[in-house]
Amino acid sequence: MKLRHDLRRAAAMFAFAALPFALAALPLACASGGRATFDADRAVAVERTVVGPPNGTLIVAGGGALPPEIIGRFLEIAGGIDAPIVVIPTASGDSLYPEDWGGLEVLRRAGATRLTVLHTSDRDEADSEAFVAPIRAARAVWFPGGRQWRLVDSYLGTRTERELHALLERGGIIGGTSAGASIQASYLVRGAVQGNHVVMAPGYEQGFAFLRDAAVDQHVVPRRRLGDLPQVLARHPSLLGLGIDEGTAIVVRGDEFEVIGASRVFVYGGNDPHDGDGPYVALGAGDRYDMRNRRVIGR
């Protein structure tokens, strides 16, 4: 009995001593607005998973017209059409988002009934308790497309970003398309204010890190972007690169994802032999991938 008591006491003391280091690793507000250089160690290390969130689900879509199965899967995981969903449209660049804003139509057509639009360009507001209250009450958050840098400037390192991670921790779902897909990764592709033709933009290379050690590109086939992720991996070889085509998404749970939708997902930096067409493995609907071991696990 005494040995068991001593072991428990030692474990508790170790956990207490490690607490300051864990807190120091939490996302912090950036010194200059939302801007940050890429930091591969920024996300808190979690033993249960290496890349994906330990709890919760992500839907990461490649832009364009999304087929009903992608939005349908998002609503199903959220808890159905009556689940409380927060939509964060800041990437689109509008100043106001009325109830009839067109960006909500894709969710409304699928039957969603409880949509709350949450937007600000004021970092102080994004860091306030009142602003994040709808996220705390939500089961799901959706990020429409636009420009990634607007999400960085408004939310990176704020209470809003922390509440998004908390939503995943309690088993919720975060989905997004186009810019709303790229922002979910730790490395932010095409974050430049100058234009989305800039693949790597100093000051705008840090995403929300729902996917750790990863970079996500979108619209990859119609916009001829299949050759762009290799330059990111040349600079940051530890990253897993995911090029997601339009009308297509990955559904991430833990360290695995499944491809759904009409086209393909291109994986860079994995351990499988490359396809003949390029430095990637191309996956289609129903295929599954292990991001921890960087291998295809089902075709």
mmCIF file of C-alpha atoms in Angstrom, residues 35-204:
data_model
loop_
_atom_site.group_PDB
_atom_site.id
_atom_site.type_symbol
_atom_site.label_atom_id
_atom_site.label_comp_id
_atom_site.label_asym_id
_atom_site.label_seq_id
_atom_site.Cartn_x
_atom_site.Cartn_y
_atom_site.Cartn_z
ATOM 1 C CA ARG A 35 0.629 37.804 -37.888
ATOM 2 C CA ALA A 36 3.107 35.110 -36.997
ATOM 3 C CA THR A 37 5.976 33.316 -38.605
ATOM 4 C CA PHE A 38 5.472 29.595 -38.906
ATOM 5 C CA ASP A 39 6.270 27.730 -35.698
ATOM 6 C CA ALA A 40 6.180 23.955 -36.023
ATOM 7 C CA ASP A 41 6.119 23.546 -32.230
ATOM 8 C CA ARG A 42 3.328 26.041 -31.571
ATOM 9 C CA ALA A 43 0.559 23.497 -31.000
ATOM 10 C CA VAL A 44 0.449 21.672 -27.673
ATOM 11 C CA ALA A 45 1.866 18.173 -28.083
ATOM 12 C CA VAL A 46 -0.775 15.507 -27.496
ATOM 13 C CA GLU A 47 0.161 11.867 -27.055
ATOM 14 C CA ARG A 48 -3.137 10.495 -28.337
ATOM 15 C CA THR A 49 -2.672 11.850 -31.861
ATOM 16 C CA VAL A 50 0.167 13.266 -33.910
ATOM 17 C CA VAL A 51 -1.574 15.198 -36.701
ATOM 18 C CA GLY A 52 -5.339 15.308 -36.222
ATOM 19 C CA PRO A 53 -7.310 16.501 -33.197
ATOM 20 C CA PRO A 54 -7.390 14.074 -30.241
ATOM 21 C CA ASN A 55 -11.167 14.548 -30.065
ATOM 22 C CA GLY A 56 -13.713 15.881 -32.488
ATOM 23 C CA THR A 57 -13.832 15.850 -36.275
ATOM 24 C CA LEU A 58 -12.612 18.031 -39.117
ATOM 25 C CA ILE A 59 -14.020 18.404 -42.614
ATOM 26 C CA VAL A 60 -11.475 20.042 -44.905
ATOM 27 C CA ALA A 61 -12.863 20.835 -48.365
ATOM 28 C CA GLY A 62 -11.108 21.997 -51.508
ATOM 29 C CA GLY A 63 -13.474 24.754 -52.600
ATOM 30 C CA GLY A 64 -15.753 25.013 -55.606
ATOM 31 C CA ALA A 65 -19.278 23.601 -55.608
ATOM 32 C CA LEU A 66 -19.521 21.141 -52.738
ATOM 33 C CA PRO A 67 -21.692 18.063 -53.380
ATOM 34 C CA PRO A 68 -24.519 17.368 -50.922
ATOM 35 C CA GLU A 69 -22.634 14.477 -49.323
ATOM 36 C CA ILE A 70 -19.978 16.827 -47.907
ATOM 37 C CA ILE A 71 -22.432 19.209 -46.249
ATOM 38 C CA GLY A 72 -24.630 16.255 -45.310
ATOM 39 C CA ARG A 73 -21.723 14.549 -43.523
ATOM 40 C CA PHE A 74 -20.922 17.821 -41.715
ATOM 41 C CA LEU A 75 -24.512 18.136 -40.443
ATOM 42 C CA GLU A 76 -24.723 14.463 -39.533
ATOM 43 C CA ILE A 77 -21.601 14.618 -37.368
ATOM 44 C CA ALA A 78 -22.749 17.926 -35.868
ATOM 45 C CA GLY A 79 -25.893 16.205 -34.604
ATOM 46 C CA GLY A 80 -28.442 16.801 -37.350
ATOM 47 C CA ILE A 81 -30.136 19.739 -39.026
ATOM 48 C CA ASP A 82 -31.169 21.294 -35.706
ATOM 49 C CA ALA A 83 -27.649 21.311 -34.237
ATOM 50 C CA PRO A 84 -26.339 24.759 -33.220
ATOM 51 C CA ILE A 85 -23.782 25.797 -35.855
ATOM 52 C CA VAL A 86 -21.558 28.876 -35.909
ATOM 53 C CA VAL A 87 -20.511 30.214 -39.309
ATOM 54 C CA ILE A 88 -17.366 32.401 -39.370
ATOM 55 C CA PRO A 89 -17.370 34.183 -42.771
ATOM 56 C CA THR A 90 -14.532 36.640 -42.080
ATOM 57 C CA ALA A 91 -12.345 35.320 -44.918
ATOM 58 C CA SER A 92 -14.809 36.627 -47.514
ATOM 59 C CA GLY A 93 -14.003 40.256 -46.681
ATOM 60 C CA ASP A 94 -17.522 41.668 -46.284
ATOM 61 C CA SER A 95 -18.110 44.102 -43.439
ATOM 62 C CA LEU A 96 -21.686 43.001 -42.727
ATOM 63 C CA TYR A 97 -23.357 39.610 -42.923
ATOM 64 C CA PRO A 98 -27.157 39.889 -42.856
ATOM 65 C CA GLU A 99 -29.474 36.953 -42.211
ATOM 66 C CA ASP A 100 -29.953 36.449 -45.955
ATOM 67 C CA TRP A 101 -26.207 36.417 -46.673
ATOM 68 C CA GLY A 102 -25.653 34.108 -49.634
ATOM 69 C CA GLY A 103 -22.806 32.213 -47.998
ATOM 70 C CA LEU A 104 -25.289 30.522 -45.662
ATOM 71 C CA GLU A 105 -27.284 29.042 -48.515
ATOM 72 C CA VAL A 106 -25.207 25.862 -48.856
ATOM 73 C CA LEU A 107 -26.027 24.957 -45.240
ATOM 74 C CA ARG A 108 -29.648 26.072 -45.426
ATOM 75 C CA ARG A 109 -30.275 24.020 -48.562
ATOM 76 C CA ALA A 110 -29.061 20.989 -46.627
ATOM 77 C CA GLY A 111 -31.659 21.742 -43.925
ATOM 78 C CA ALA A 112 -29.612 23.495 -41.225
ATOM 79 C CA THR A 113 -31.959 25.490 -38.975
ATOM 80 C CA ARG A 114 -29.765 26.970 -36.202
ATOM 81 C CA LEU A 115 -27.083 29.081 -37.839
ATOM 82 C CA THR A 116 -25.249 31.872 -36.014
ATOM 83 C CA VAL A 117 -22.946 34.179 -37.964
ATOM 84 C CA LEU A 118 -19.881 35.279 -36.008
ATOM 85 C CA HIS A 119 -17.612 37.938 -37.482
ATOM 86 C CA THR A 120 -15.234 40.653 -36.402
ATOM 87 C CA SER A 121 -12.132 42.371 -37.711
ATOM 88 C CA ASP A 122 -11.353 43.654 -34.204
ATOM 89 C CA ARG A 123 -8.892 41.425 -32.348
ATOM 90 C CA ASP A 124 -9.957 42.842 -28.974
ATOM 91 C CA GLU A 125 -13.522 41.780 -29.699
ATOM 92 C CA ALA A 126 -12.318 38.353 -30.860
ATOM 93 C CA ASP A 127 -10.566 38.047 -27.497
ATOM 94 C CA SER A 128 -13.701 38.840 -25.474
ATOM 95 C CA GLU A 129 -15.945 36.467 -23.515
ATOM 96 C CA ALA A 130 -19.071 37.867 -25.151
ATOM 97 C CA PHE A 131 -17.820 37.200 -28.671
ATOM 98 C CA VAL A 132 -16.904 33.549 -28.082
ATOM 99 C CA ALA A 133 -20.125 32.656 -26.237
ATOM 100 C CA PRO A 134 -21.809 31.268 -29.399
ATOM 101 C CA ILE A 135 -18.830 28.929 -30.017
ATOM 102 C CA ARG A 136 -19.147 27.589 -26.481
ATOM 103 C CA ALA A 137 -22.812 26.811 -27.155
ATOM 104 C CA ALA A 138 -22.208 25.269 -30.585
ATOM 105 C CA ARG A 139 -21.736 21.727 -31.773
ATOM 106 C CA ALA A 140 -20.122 22.794 -35.035
ATOM 107 C CA VAL A 141 -18.276 25.643 -36.752
ATOM 108 C CA TRP A 142 -18.077 26.242 -40.500
ATOM 109 C CA PHE A 143 -15.509 28.455 -42.299
ATOM 110 C CA PRO A 144 -16.534 29.545 -45.831
ATOM 111 C CA GLY A 145 -13.952 30.587 -48.403
ATOM 112 C CA GLY A 146 -12.226 33.877 -49.105
ATOM 113 C CA ARG A 147 -8.744 35.007 -48.112
ATOM 114 C CA GLN A 148 -6.821 33.293 -45.361
ATOM 115 C CA TRP A 149 -5.013 36.402 -44.075
ATOM 116 C CA ARG A 150 -8.270 37.910 -42.843
ATOM 117 C CA LEU A 151 -8.757 34.962 -40.495
ATOM 118 C CA VAL A 152 -5.171 35.336 -39.279
ATOM 119 C CA ASP A 153 -5.534 39.061 -38.601
ATOM 120 C CA SER A 154 -8.833 38.632 -36.742
ATOM 121 C CA TYR A 155 -8.462 35.431 -34.752
ATOM 122 C CA LEU A 156 -4.974 33.910 -34.579
ATOM 123 C CA GLY A 157 -3.816 33.781 -30.969
ATOM 124 C CA THR A 158 -7.094 35.101 -29.554
ATOM 125 C CA ARG A 159 -9.735 33.640 -27.256
ATOM 126 C CA THR A 160 -11.697 32.769 -30.403
ATOM 127 C CA GLU A 161 -8.971 30.424 -31.614
ATOM 128 C CA ARG A 162 -8.698 28.824 -28.185
ATOM 129 C CA GLU A 163 -12.447 28.217 -28.081
ATOM 130 C CA LEU A 164 -12.282 26.523 -31.482
ATOM 131 C CA HIS A 165 -9.745 24.057 -30.090
ATOM 132 C CA ALA A 166 -11.977 23.611 -27.035
ATOM 133 C CA LEU A 167 -14.947 22.788 -29.278
ATOM 134 C CA LEU A 168 -12.948 19.962 -30.845
ATOM 135 C CA GLU A 169 -11.793 18.764 -27.435
ATOM 136 C CA ARG A 170 -15.405 18.298 -26.329
ATOM 137 C CA GLY A 171 -16.180 16.270 -29.458
ATOM 138 C CA GLY A 172 -17.509 18.905 -31.859
ATOM 139 C CA ILE A 173 -16.794 19.353 -35.546
ATOM 140 C CA ILE A 174 -15.080 22.122 -37.502
ATOM 141 C CA GLY A 175 -15.447 22.296 -41.257
ATOM 142 C CA GLY A 176 -14.301 24.698 -43.921
ATOM 143 C CA THR A 177 -13.735 25.105 -47.612
ATOM 144 C CA SER A 178 -11.075 26.875 -49.683
ATOM 145 C CA ALA A 179 -9.509 29.453 -47.328
ATOM 146 C CA GLY A 180 -11.549 27.776 -44.584
ATOM 147 C CA ALA A 181 -9.653 24.569 -45.366
ATOM 148 C CA SER A 182 -6.112 25.962 -45.448
ATOM 149 C CA ILE A 183 -6.529 27.807 -42.132
ATOM 150 C CA GLN A 184 -7.113 24.473 -40.352
ATOM 151 C CA ALA A 185 -3.505 23.352 -40.859
ATOM 152 C CA SER A 186 -0.483 24.366 -38.802
ATOM 153 C CA TYR A 187 1.321 25.752 -41.855
ATOM 154 C CA LEU A 188 -0.801 28.286 -43.750
ATOM 155 C CA VAL A 189 -0.562 28.082 -47.533
ATOM 156 C CA ARG A 190 -1.432 31.191 -49.618
ATOM 157 C CA GLY A 191 -1.795 33.518 -46.655
ATOM 158 C CA ALA A 192 -0.320 36.550 -48.447
ATOM 159 C CA VAL A 193 -2.251 39.822 -48.433
ATOM 160 C CA GLN A 194 -0.849 40.540 -51.919
ATOM 161 C CA GLY A 195 -2.721 37.655 -53.515
ATOM 162 C CA ASN A 196 -3.348 33.916 -53.441
ATOM 163 C CA HIS A 197 -0.669 33.361 -56.090
ATOM 164 C CA VAL A 198 1.920 33.696 -53.285
ATOM 165 C CA VAL A 199 2.319 30.214 -51.793
ATOM 166 C CA MET A 200 4.512 31.112 -48.782
ATOM 167 C CA ALA A 201 4.074 34.518 -47.155
ATOM 168 C CA PRO A 202 6.318 35.521 -44.216
ATOM 169 C CA GLY A 203 4.115 36.814 -41.415
ATOM 170 C CA TYR A 204 1.166 34.775 -42.652
#
